[in-house]
PDB file of C-alpha atoms in Angstrom:
ATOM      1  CA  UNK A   1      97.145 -33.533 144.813  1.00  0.00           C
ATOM      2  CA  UNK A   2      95.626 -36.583 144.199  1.00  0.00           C
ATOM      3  CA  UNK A   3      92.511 -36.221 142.236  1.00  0.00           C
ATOM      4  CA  UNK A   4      91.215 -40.294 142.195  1.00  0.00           C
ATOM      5  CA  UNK A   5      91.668 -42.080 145.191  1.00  0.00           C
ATOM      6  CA  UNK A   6      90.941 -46.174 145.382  1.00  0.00           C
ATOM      7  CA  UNK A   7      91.480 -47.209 148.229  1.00  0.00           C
ATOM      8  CA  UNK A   8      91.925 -50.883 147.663  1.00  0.00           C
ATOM      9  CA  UNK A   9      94.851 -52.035 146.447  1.00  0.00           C
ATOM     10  CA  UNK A  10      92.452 -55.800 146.125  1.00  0.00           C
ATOM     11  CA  UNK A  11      89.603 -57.271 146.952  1.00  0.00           C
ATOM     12  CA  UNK A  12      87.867 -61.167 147.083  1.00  0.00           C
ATOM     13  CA  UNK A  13      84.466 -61.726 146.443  1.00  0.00           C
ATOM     14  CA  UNK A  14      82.780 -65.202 146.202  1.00  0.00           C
ATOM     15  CA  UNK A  15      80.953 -66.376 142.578  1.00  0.00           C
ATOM     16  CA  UNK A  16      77.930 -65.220 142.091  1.00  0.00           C
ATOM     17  CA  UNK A  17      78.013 -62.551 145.184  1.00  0.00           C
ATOM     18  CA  UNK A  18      78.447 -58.953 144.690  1.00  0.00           C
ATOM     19  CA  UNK A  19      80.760 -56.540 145.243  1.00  0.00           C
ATOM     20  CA  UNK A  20      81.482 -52.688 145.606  1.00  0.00           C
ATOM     21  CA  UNK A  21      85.185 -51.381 144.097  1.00  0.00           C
ATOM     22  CA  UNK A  22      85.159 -47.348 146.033  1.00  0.00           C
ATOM     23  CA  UNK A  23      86.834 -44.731 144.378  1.00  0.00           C
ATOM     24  CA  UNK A  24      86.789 -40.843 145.252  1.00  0.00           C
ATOM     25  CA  UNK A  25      87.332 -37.617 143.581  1.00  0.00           C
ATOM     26  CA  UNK A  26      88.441 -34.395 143.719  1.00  0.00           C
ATOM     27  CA  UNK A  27      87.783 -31.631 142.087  1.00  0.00           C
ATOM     28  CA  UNK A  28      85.805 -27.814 142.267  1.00  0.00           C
ATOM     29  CA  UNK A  29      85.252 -28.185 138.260  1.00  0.00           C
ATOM     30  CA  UNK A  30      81.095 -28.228 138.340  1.00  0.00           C
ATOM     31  CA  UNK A  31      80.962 -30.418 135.427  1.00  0.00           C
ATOM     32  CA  UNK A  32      82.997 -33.505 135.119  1.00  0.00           C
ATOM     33  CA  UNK A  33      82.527 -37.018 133.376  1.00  0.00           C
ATOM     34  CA  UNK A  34      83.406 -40.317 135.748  1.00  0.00           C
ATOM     35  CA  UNK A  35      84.214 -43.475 134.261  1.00  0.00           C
ATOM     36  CA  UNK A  36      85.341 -47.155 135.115  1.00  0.00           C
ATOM     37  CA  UNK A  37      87.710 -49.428 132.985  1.00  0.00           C
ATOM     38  CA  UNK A  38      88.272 -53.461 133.541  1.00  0.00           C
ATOM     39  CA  UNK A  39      91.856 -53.948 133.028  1.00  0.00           C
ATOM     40  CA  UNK A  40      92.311 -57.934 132.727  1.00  0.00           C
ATOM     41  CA  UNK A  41      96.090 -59.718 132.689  1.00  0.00           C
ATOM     42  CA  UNK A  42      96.290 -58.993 129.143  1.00  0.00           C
ATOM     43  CA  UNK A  43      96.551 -56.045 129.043  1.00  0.00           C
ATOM     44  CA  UNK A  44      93.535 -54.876 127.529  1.00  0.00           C
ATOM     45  CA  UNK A  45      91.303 -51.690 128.543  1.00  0.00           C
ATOM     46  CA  UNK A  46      87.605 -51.919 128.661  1.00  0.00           C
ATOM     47  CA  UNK A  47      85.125 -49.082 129.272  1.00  0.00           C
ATOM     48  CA  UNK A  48      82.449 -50.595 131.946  1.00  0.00           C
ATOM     49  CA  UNK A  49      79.862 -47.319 132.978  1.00  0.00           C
ATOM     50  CA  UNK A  50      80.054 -44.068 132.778  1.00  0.00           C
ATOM     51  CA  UNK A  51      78.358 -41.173 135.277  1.00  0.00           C
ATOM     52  CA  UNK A  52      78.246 -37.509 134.407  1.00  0.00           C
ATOM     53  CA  UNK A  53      77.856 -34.629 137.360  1.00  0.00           C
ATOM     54  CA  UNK A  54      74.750 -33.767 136.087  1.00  0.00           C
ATOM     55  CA  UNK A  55      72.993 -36.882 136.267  1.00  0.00           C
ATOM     56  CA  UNK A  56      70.200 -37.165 138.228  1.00  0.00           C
ATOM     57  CA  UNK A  57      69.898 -40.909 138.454  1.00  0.00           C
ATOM     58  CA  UNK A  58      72.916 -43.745 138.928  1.00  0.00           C
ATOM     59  CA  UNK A  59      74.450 -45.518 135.762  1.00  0.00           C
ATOM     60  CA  UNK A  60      73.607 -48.832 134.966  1.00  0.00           C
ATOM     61  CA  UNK A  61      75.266 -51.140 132.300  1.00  0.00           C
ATOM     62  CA  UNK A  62      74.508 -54.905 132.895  1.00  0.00           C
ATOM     63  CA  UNK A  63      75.684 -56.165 135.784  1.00  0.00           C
ATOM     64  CA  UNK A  64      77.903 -52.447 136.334  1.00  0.00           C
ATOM     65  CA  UNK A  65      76.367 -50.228 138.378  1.00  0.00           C
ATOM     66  CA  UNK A  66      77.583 -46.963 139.372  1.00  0.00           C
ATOM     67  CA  UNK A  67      76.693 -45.282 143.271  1.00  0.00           C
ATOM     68  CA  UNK A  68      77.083 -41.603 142.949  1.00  0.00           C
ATOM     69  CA  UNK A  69      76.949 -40.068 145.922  1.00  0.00           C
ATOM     70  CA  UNK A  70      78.015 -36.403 144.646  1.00  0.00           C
ATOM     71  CA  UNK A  71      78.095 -34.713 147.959  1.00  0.00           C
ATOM     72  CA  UNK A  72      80.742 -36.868 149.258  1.00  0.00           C
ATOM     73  CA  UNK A  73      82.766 -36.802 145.882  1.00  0.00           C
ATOM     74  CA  UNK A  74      82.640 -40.713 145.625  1.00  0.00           C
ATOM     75  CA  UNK A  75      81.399 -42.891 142.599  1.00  0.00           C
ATOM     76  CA  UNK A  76      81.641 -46.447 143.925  1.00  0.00           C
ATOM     77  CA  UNK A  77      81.388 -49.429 141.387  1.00  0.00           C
ATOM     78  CA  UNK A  78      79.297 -52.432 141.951  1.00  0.00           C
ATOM     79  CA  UNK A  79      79.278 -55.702 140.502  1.00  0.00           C
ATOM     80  CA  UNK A  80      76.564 -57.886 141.021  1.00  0.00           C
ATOM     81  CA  UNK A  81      76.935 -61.607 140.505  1.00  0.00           C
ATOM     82  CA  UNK A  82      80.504 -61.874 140.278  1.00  0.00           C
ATOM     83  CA  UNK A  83      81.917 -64.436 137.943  1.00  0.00           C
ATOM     84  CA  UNK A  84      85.339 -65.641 137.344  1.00  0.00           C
ATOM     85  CA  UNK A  85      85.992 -63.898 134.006  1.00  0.00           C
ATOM     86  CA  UNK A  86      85.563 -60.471 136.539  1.00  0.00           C
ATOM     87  CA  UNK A  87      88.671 -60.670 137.422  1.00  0.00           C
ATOM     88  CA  UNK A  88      90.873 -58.074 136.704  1.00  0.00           C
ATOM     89  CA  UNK A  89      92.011 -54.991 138.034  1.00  0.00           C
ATOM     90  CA  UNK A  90      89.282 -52.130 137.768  1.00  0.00           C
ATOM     91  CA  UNK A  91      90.421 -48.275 137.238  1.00  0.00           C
ATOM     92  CA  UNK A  92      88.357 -45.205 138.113  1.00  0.00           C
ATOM     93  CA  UNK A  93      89.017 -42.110 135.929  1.00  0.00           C
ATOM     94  CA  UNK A  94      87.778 -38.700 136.042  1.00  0.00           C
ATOM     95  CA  UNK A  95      87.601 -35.919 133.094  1.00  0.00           C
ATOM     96  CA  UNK A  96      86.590 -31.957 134.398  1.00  0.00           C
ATOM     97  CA  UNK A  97      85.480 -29.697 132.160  1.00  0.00           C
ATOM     98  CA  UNK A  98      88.192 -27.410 132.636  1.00  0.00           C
ATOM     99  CA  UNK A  99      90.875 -29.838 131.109  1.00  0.00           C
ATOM    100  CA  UNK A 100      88.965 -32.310 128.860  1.00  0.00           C
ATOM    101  CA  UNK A 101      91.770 -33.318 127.147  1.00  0.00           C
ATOM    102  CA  UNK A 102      92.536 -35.237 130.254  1.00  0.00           C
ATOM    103  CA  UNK A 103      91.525 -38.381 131.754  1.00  0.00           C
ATOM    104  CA  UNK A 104      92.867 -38.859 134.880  1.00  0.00           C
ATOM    105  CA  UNK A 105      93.562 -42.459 136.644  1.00  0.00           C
ATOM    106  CA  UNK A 106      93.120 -43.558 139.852  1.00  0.00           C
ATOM    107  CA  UNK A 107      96.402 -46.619 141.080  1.00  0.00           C
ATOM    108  CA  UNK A 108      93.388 -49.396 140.680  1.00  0.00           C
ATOM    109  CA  UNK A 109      91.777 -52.139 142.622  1.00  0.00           C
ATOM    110  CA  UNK A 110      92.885 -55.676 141.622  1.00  0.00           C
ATOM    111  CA  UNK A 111      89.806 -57.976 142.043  1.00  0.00           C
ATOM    112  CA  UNK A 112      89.740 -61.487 142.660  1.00  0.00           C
ATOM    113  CA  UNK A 113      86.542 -64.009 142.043  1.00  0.00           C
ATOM    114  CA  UNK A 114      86.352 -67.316 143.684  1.00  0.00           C
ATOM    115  CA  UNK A 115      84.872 -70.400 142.749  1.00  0.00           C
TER     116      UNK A 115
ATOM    117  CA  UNK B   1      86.155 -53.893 112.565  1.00  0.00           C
ATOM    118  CA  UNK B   2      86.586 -50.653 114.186  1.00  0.00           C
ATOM    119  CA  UNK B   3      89.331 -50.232 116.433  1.00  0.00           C
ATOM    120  CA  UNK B   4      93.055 -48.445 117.637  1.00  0.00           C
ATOM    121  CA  UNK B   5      96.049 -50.849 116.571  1.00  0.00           C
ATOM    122  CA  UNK B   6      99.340 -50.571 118.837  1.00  0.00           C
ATOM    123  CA  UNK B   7     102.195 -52.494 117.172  1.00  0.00           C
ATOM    124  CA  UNK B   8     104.237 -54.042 117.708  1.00  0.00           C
ATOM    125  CA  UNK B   9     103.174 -55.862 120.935  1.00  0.00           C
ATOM    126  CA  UNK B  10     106.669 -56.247 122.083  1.00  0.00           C
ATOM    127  CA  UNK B  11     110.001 -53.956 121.634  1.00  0.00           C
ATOM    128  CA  UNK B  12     113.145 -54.306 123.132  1.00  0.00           C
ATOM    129  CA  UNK B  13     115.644 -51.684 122.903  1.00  0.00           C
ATOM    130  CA  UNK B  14     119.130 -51.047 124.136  1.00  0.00           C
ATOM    131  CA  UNK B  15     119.717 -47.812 126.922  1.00  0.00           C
ATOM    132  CA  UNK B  16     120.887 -44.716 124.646  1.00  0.00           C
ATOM    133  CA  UNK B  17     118.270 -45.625 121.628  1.00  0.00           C
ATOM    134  CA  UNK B  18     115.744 -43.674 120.828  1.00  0.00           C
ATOM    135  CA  UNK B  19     112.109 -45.416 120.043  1.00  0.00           C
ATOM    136  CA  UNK B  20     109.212 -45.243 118.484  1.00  0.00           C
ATOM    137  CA  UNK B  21     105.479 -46.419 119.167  1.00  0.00           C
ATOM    138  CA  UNK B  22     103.464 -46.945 116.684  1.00  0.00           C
ATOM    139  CA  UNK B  23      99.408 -45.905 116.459  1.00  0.00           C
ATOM    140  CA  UNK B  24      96.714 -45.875 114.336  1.00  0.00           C
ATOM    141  CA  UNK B  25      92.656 -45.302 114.397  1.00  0.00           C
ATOM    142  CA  UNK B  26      90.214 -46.043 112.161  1.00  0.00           C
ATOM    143  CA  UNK B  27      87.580 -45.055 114.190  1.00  0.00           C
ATOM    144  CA  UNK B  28      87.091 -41.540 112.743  1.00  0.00           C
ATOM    145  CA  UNK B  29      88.105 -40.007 116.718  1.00  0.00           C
ATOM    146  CA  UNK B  30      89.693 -36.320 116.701  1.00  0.00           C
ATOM    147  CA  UNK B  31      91.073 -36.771 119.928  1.00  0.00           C
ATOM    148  CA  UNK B  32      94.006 -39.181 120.314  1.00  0.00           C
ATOM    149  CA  UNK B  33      96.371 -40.074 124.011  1.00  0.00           C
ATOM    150  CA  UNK B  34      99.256 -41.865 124.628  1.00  0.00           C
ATOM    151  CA  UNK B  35      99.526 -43.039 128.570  1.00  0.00           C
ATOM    152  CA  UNK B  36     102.388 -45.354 130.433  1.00  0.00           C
ATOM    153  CA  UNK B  37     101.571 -48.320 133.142  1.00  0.00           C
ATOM    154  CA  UNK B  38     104.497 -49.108 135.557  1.00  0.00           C
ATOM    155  CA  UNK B  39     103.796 -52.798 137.222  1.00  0.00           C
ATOM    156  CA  UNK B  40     100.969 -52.544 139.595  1.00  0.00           C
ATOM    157  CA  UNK B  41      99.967 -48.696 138.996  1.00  0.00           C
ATOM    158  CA  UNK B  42      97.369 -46.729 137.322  1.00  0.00           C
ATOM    159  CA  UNK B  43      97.546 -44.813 134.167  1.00  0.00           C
ATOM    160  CA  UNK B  44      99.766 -41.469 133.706  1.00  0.00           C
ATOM    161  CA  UNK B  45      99.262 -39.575 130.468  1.00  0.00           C
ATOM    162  CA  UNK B  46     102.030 -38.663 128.624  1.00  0.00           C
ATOM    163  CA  UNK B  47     100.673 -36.635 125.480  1.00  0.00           C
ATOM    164  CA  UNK B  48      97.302 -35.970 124.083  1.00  0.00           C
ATOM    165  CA  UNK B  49      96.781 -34.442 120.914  1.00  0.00           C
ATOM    166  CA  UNK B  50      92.830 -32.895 120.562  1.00  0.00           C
ATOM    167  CA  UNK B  51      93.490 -32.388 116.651  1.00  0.00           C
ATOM    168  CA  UNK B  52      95.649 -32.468 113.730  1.00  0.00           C
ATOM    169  CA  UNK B  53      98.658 -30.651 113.920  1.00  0.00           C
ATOM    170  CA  UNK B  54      98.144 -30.017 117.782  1.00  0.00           C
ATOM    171  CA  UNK B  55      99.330 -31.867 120.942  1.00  0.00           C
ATOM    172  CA  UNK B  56      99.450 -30.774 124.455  1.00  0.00           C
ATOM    173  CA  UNK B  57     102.023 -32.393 127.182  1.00  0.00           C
ATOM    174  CA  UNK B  58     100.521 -34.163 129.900  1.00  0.00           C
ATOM    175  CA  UNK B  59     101.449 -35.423 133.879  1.00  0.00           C
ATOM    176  CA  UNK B  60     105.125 -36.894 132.544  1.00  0.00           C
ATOM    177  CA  UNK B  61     106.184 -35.928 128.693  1.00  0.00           C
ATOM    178  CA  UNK B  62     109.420 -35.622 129.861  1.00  0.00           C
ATOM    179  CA  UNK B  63     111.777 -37.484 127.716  1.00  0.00           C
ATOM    180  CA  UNK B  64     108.380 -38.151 124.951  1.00  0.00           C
ATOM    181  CA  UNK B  65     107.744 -36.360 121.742  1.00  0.00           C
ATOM    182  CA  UNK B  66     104.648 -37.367 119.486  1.00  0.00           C
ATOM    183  CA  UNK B  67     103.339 -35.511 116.526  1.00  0.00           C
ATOM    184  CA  UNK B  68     100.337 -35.704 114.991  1.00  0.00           C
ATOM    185  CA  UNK B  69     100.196 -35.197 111.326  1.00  0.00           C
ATOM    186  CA  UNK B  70      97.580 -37.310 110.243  1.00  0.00           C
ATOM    187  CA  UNK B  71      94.112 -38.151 111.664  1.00  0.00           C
ATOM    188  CA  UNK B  72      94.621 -41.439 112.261  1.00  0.00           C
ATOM    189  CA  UNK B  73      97.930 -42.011 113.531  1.00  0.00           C
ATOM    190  CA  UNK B  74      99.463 -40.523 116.666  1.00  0.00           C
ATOM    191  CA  UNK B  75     103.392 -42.295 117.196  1.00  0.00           C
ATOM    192  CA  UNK B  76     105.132 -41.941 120.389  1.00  0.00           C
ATOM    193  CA  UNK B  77     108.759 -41.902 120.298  1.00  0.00           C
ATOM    194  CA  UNK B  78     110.832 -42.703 123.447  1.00  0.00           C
ATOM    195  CA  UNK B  79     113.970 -40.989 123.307  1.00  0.00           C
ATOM    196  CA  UNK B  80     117.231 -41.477 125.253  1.00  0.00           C
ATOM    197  CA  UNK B  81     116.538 -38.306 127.619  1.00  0.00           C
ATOM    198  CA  UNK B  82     113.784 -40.834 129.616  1.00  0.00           C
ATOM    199  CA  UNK B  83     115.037 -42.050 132.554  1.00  0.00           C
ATOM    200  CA  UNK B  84     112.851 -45.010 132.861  1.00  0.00           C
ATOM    201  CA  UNK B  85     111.930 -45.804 129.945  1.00  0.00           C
ATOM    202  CA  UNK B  86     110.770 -49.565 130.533  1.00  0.00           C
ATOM    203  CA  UNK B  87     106.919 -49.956 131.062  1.00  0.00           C
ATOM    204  CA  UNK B  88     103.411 -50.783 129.337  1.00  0.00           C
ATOM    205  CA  UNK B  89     102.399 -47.808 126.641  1.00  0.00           C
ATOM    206  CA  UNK B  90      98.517 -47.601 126.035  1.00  0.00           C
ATOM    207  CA  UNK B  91      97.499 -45.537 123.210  1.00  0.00           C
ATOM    208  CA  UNK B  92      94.036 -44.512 122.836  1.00  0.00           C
ATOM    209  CA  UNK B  93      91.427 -41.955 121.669  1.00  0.00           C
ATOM    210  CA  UNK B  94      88.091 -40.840 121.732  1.00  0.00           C
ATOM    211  CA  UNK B  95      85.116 -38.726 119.931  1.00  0.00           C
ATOM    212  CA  UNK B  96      86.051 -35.700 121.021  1.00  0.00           C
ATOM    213  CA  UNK B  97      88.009 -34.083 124.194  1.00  0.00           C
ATOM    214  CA  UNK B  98      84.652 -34.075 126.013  1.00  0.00           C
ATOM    215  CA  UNK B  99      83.886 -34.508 129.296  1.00  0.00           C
ATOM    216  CA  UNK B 100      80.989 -37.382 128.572  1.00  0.00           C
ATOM    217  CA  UNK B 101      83.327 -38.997 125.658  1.00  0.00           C
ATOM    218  CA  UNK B 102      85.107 -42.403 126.831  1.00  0.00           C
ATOM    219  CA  UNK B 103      88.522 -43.410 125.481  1.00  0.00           C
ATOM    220  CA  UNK B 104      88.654 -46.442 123.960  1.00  0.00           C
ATOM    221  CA  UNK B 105      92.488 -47.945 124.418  1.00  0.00           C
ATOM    222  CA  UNK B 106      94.377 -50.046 122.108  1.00  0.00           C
ATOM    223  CA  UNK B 107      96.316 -53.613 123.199  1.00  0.00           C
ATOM    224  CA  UNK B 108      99.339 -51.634 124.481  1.00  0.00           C
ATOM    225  CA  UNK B 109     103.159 -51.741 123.655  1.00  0.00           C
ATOM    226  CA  UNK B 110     105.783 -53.492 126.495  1.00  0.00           C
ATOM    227  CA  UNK B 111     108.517 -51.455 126.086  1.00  0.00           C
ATOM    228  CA  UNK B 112     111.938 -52.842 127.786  1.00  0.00           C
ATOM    229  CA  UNK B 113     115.254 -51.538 127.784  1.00  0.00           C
ATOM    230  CA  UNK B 114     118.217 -52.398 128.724  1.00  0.00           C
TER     231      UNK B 114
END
């Protein structure tokens, strides 16, 4: 079973406008760690924000905030004032407490700033 | 500086050949990872190893073997028994194997065989 689901493959956004990447979860696991990675065309993997199940309040990190809604299982990324060097394709992940050796992936969301 | 070093960048092998990825830390982590990227897809873990001298198989270690006899290193070798061998190797590690600990990835190996 799937346990990260994004369910867009890409997205455009405008400079300077923001924008929300959704990803959901599943899991029964009571404590669990979520986190979001920037994948640009190099390659490269960099942590963004990170939102545990206990948290009371949403993560913030710059312009990366998190919106945990933990009822609905979802733990949507937003991006306020998009600039170019945002592009890239952004990853959701998932850790339970259960198997912490694992990080799980969701497929990704390849997102596209214009000028 | 801090940081996970994949190398080399690049490898191209011939079908039949066995291969190996190379890792290293120097970031002090206990918990190391090793994960494959096909074109367009997410991450799928192949091994992670929590300490020395212990690994545990992940979503697709078919066809994988690691060890893990040192703190800092964690090689991946691609043997002939994987199918598809061809894709983008991550390797990466963090803190600890806790649920609040990020991984923090390495530049990744492009493996291609043919």
């Amino acid at each position: 079973a799937q346990k990260i689901t994004q369910t867009q493959p890409g997205m455009f956004v405008q400079e300077k406008e923001a924008v929300t990447l959704d990803c959901t979860y599943d899991t029964s696991d009571p404590s669990y760690g979520l986190f979001w990675y920037k994948q640009p065309s190099s390659g490269e993997m960099i942590f963004l924000i990170y939102q545990g199940s206990y948290d009371q309040q949403n993560a913030t990190e710059g312009r990366y905030s998190l919106n945990f809604q933990k009822a609905r299982k979802s733990a949507n990324l937003v991006i306020s004032a998009s600039q170019l060097g945002d592009s890239a394709m952004y990853f959701c992940a998932m850790r339970e407490a259960f198997t912490t050796g694992k990080l799980i992936f969701g497929q990704g969301t390849t997102l596209q700033v214009k000028p | 500086d801090g940081g996970i070093t994949q190398s080399p960048k690049y490898l191209f092998r011939k079908e039949g050949q066995n291969v190996t990825l190379s890792c290293e830390q120097n970031l002090n982590h206990d918990a190391m990872y090793w994960y494959r990227q096909d074109p367009g897809q997410g991450l799928r873990l192949i091994y992670y190893s929590q300490i020395v001298n212990d690994f545990q198989k992940g979503d697709i270690a078919e066809g994988y073997s690691v060890s893990r006899e040192k703190k800092e290193s964690f090689p991946l070798t691609v043997t002939s028994a994987q199918k598809n061998p061809t894709a983008f190797y991550l390797c990466a590690s963090s803190i600890q194997a806790a649920v609040n600990s990020p991984l923090h990835f390495g530049n990744g190996t492009r493996l291609t065989v043919t």
